[in-house]
Coordinates of C-alpha atoms in Angstrom, one line a residue:
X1 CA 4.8 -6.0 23.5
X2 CA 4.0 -2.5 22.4
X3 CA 3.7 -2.8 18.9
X4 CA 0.7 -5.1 17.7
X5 CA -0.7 -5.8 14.4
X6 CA -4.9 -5.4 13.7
X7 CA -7.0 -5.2 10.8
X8 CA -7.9 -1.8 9.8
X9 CA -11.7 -0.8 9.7
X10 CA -13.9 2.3 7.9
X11 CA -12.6 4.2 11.6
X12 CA -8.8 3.6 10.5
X13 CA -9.3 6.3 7.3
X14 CA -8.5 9.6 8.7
X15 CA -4.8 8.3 10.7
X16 CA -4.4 5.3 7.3
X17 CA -4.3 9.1 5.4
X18 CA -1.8 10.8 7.4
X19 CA 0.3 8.2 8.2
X20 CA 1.2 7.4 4.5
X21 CA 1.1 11.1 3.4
X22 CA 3.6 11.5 5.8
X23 CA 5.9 8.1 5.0
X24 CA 5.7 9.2 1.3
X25 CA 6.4 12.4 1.8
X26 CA 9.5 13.8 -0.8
X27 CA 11.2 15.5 -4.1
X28 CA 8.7 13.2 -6.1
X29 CA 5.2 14.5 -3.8
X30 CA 6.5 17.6 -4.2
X31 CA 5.9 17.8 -8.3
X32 CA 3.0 15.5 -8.2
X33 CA 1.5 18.6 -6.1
X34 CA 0.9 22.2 -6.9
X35 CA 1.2 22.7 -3.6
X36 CA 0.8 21.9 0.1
X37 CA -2.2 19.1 1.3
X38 CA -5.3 21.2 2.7
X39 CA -6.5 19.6 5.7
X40 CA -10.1 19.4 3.8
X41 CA -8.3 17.4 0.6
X42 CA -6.8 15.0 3.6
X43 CA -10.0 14.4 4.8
X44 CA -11.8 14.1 1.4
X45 CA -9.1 11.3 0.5
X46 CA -9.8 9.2 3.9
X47 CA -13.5 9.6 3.1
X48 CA -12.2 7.6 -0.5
X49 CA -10.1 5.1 2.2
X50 CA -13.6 3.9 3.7
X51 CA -14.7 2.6 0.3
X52 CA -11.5 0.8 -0.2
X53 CA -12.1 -1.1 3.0
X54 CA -14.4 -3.0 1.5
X55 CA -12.7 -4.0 -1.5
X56 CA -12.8 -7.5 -1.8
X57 CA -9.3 -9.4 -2.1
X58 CA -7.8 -7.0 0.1
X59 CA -6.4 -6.7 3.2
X60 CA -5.9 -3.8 5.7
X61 CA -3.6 -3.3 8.2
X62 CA -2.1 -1.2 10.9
X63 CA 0.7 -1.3 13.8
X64 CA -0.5 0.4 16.6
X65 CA 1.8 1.3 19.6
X66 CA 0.3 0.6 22.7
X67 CA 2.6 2.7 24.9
X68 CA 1.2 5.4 23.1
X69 CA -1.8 7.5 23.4
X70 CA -4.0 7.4 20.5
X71 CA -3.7 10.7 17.6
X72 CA -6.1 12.8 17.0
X73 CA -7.0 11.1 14.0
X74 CA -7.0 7.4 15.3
X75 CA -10.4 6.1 16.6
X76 CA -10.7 6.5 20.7
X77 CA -10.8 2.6 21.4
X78 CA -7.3 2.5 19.4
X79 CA -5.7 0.9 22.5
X80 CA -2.3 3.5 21.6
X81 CA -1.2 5.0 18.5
X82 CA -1.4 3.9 14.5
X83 CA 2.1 4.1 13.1
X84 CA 2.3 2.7 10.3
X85 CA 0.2 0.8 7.5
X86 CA -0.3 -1.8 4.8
X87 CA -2.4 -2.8 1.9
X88 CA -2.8 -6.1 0.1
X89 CA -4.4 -7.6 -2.5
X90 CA -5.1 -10.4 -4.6
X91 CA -5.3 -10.3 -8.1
X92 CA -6.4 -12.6 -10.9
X93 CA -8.7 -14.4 -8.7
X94 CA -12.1 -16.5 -9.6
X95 CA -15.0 -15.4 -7.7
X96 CA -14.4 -16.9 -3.9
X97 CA -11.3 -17.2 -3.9
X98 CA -9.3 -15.7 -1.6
X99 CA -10.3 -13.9 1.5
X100 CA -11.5 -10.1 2.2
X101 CA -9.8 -7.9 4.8
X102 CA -13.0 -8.6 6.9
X103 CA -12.2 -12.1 7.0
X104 CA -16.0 -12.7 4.8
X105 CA -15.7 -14.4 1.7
X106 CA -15.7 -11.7 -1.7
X107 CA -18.3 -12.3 -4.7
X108 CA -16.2 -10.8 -6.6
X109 CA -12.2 -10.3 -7.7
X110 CA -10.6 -7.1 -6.7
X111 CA -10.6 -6.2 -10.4
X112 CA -14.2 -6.2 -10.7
X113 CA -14.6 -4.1 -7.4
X114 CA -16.3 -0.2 -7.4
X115 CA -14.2 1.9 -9.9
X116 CA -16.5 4.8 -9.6
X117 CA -14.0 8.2 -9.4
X118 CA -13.1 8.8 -6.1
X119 CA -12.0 12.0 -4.5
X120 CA -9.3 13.5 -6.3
X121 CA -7.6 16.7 -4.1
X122 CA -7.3 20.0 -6.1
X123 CA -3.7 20.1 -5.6
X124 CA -3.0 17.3 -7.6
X125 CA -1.5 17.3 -10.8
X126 CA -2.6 14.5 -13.2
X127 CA -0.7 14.6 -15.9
X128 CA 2.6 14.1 -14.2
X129 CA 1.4 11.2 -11.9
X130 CA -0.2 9.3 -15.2
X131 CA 3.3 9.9 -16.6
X132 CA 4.6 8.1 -13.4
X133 CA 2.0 5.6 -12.8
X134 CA 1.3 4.9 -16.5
X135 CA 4.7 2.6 -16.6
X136 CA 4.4 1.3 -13.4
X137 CA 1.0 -0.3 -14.3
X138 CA 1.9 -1.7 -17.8
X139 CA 5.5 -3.3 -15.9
X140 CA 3.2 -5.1 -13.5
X141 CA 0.6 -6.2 -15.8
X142 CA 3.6 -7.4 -18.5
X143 CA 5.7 -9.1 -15.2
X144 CA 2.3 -10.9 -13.8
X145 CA 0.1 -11.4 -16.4
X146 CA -3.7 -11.3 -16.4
X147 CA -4.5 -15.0 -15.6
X148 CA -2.0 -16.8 -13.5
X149 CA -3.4 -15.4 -9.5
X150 CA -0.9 -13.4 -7.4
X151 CA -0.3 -11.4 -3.9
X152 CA 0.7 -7.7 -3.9
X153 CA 1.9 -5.1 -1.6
X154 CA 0.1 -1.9 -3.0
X155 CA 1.1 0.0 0.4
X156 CA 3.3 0.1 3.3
X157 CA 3.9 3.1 5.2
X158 CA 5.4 3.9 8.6
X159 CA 5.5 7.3 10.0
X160 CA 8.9 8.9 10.2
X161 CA 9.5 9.0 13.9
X162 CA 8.7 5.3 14.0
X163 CA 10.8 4.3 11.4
X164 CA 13.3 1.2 12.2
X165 CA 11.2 0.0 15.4
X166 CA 9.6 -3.0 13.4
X167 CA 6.4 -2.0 12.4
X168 CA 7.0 -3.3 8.9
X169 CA 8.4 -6.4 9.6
X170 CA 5.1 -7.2 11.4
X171 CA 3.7 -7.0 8.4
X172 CA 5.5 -7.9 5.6
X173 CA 5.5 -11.2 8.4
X174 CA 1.8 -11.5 7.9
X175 CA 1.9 -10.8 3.7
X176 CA 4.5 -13.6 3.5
X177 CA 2.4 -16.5 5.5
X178 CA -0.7 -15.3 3.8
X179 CA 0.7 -15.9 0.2
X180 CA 2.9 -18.8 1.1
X181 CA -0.6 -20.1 2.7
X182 CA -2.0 -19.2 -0.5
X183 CA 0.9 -20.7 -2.6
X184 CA 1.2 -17.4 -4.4
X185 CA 3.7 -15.2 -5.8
X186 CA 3.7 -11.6 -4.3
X187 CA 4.4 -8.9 -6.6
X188 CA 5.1 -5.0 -5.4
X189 CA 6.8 -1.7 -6.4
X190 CA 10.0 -0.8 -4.2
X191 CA 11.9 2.5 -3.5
X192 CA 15.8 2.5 -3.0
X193 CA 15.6 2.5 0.1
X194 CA 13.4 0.1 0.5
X195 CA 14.7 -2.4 -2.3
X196 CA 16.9 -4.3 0.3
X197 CA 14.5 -4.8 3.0
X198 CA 12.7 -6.9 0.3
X199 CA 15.5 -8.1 -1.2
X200 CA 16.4 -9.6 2.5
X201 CA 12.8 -11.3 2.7
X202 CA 13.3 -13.0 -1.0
X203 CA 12.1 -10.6 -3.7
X204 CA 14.0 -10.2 -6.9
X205 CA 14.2 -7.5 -8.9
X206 CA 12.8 -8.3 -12.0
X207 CA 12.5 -4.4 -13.9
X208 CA 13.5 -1.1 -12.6
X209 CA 11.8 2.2 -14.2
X210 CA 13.2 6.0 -13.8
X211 CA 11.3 8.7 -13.6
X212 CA 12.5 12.0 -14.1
X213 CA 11.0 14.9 -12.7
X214 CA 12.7 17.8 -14.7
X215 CA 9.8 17.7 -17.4
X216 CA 7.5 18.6 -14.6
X217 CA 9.4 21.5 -12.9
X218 CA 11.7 18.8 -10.6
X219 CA 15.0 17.9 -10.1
X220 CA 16.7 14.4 -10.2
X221 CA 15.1 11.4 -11.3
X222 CA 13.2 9.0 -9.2
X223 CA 13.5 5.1 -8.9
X224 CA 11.2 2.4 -8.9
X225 CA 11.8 -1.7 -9.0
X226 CA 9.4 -4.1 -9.9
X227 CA 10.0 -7.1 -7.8
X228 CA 8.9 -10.4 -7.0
X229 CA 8.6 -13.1 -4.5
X230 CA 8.2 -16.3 -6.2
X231 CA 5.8 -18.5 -4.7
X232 CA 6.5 -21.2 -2.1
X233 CA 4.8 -24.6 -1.6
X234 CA 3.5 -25.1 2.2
X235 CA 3.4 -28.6 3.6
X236 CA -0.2 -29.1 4.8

């Protein structure tokens, strides 16, 4: 099969970067930036992407097509191309529960992980994206709470010319068995377009939350749905 699913390590950062700058790419990236990406801000925000490899309660992964060569950016033992990307974590955890993306037990919840600044690119524009993100993060922590443990889909990109191939069903396949295994709910923010993929794989939409870009020198409004997976009990 060409498309196969593996755990993404410090080498990953570089293609993990372009592949979701890329998949994200639109009206909304457009205002949160003052301009286009410099290569050098690219590589200063995959040099952050190494540090959040070893979060623990997180998981990293990538689809890599094997009838591919590897990018430019993908490590040389690739075995074919990265084209797309997930992350995963685990939230409201106890110390040792749960599992890190290097498959080694964590000492400590992701909350608790390093918070020290990271890189932040010069063409970025803070005060818009806290206007966007501010919301976002006060809907989940209202939804979820800040005691009862949960799984989360903070990321999933594909690259647009491998959109529709499967890449994300190979892992949104993994995030399901790991938080059924876990007997978790799974919590994550959704586009439109990507609202009834999720809806197909049994998340609800529980809030939905506008954001207009005018304020900030846009057009249009974008859209955003909180939406859950409620938890399923696995017979062991």
């Amino acid at each position: 099969m060409p498309l196969q699913l593996h755990p993404m390590t410090t080498e990953d950062a570089l293609s993990w970067t372009r592949v979701r700058a890329l998949a994200y790419y639109g009206p909304t990236h457009d205002v949160l930036h003052n301009g286009p990406i410099s290569e050098s801000s690219i590589r200063g925000v995959a040099e952050d992407r190494k540090r959040e490899l070893r979060k623990p309660n997180s998981w990293h992964w990538k689809v890599v097509d094997t009838d591919l060569e590897p990018s430019s950016d993908d490590p040389s033992n690739n075995g074919g191309r990265t084209i797309a990307v997930s992350v995963w974590s685990m939230h409201n955890t106890q110390a040792g529960k749960g599992e890190s993306g290097n498959n080694e037990t964590p000492s400590i919840p992701a909350e608790k992980a390093d918070d020290t600044p990271g890189f932040l690119p010069p063409e970025l524009r803070l005060e818009p994206l806290g206007s966007l993100l501010g919301p976002l993060r006060a809907a989940q922590a209202s939804i979820m709470g800040t005691s009862t443990p949960y799984f989360m889909l903070n990321q999933l990109a594909t690259h647009p010319d491998h959109q529709g191939r499967g890449a994300a069903k190979m892992m949104l396949d993994w995030g399901m068995q790991k938080a059924d295994e876990e007997e978790l709910a799974t919590y994550l923010d959704s586009t439109v377009t990507g609202r009834p993929v999720y809806e197909r794989r049994g998340f609800a939409l529980v809030k939905a939350l506008e954001w207009d870009r005018v304020p900030w020198g846009g057009e249009g409004k974008d859209w955003h749905g909180c939406m859950v997976r409620p938890a399923k009990r696995v017979e062991k």
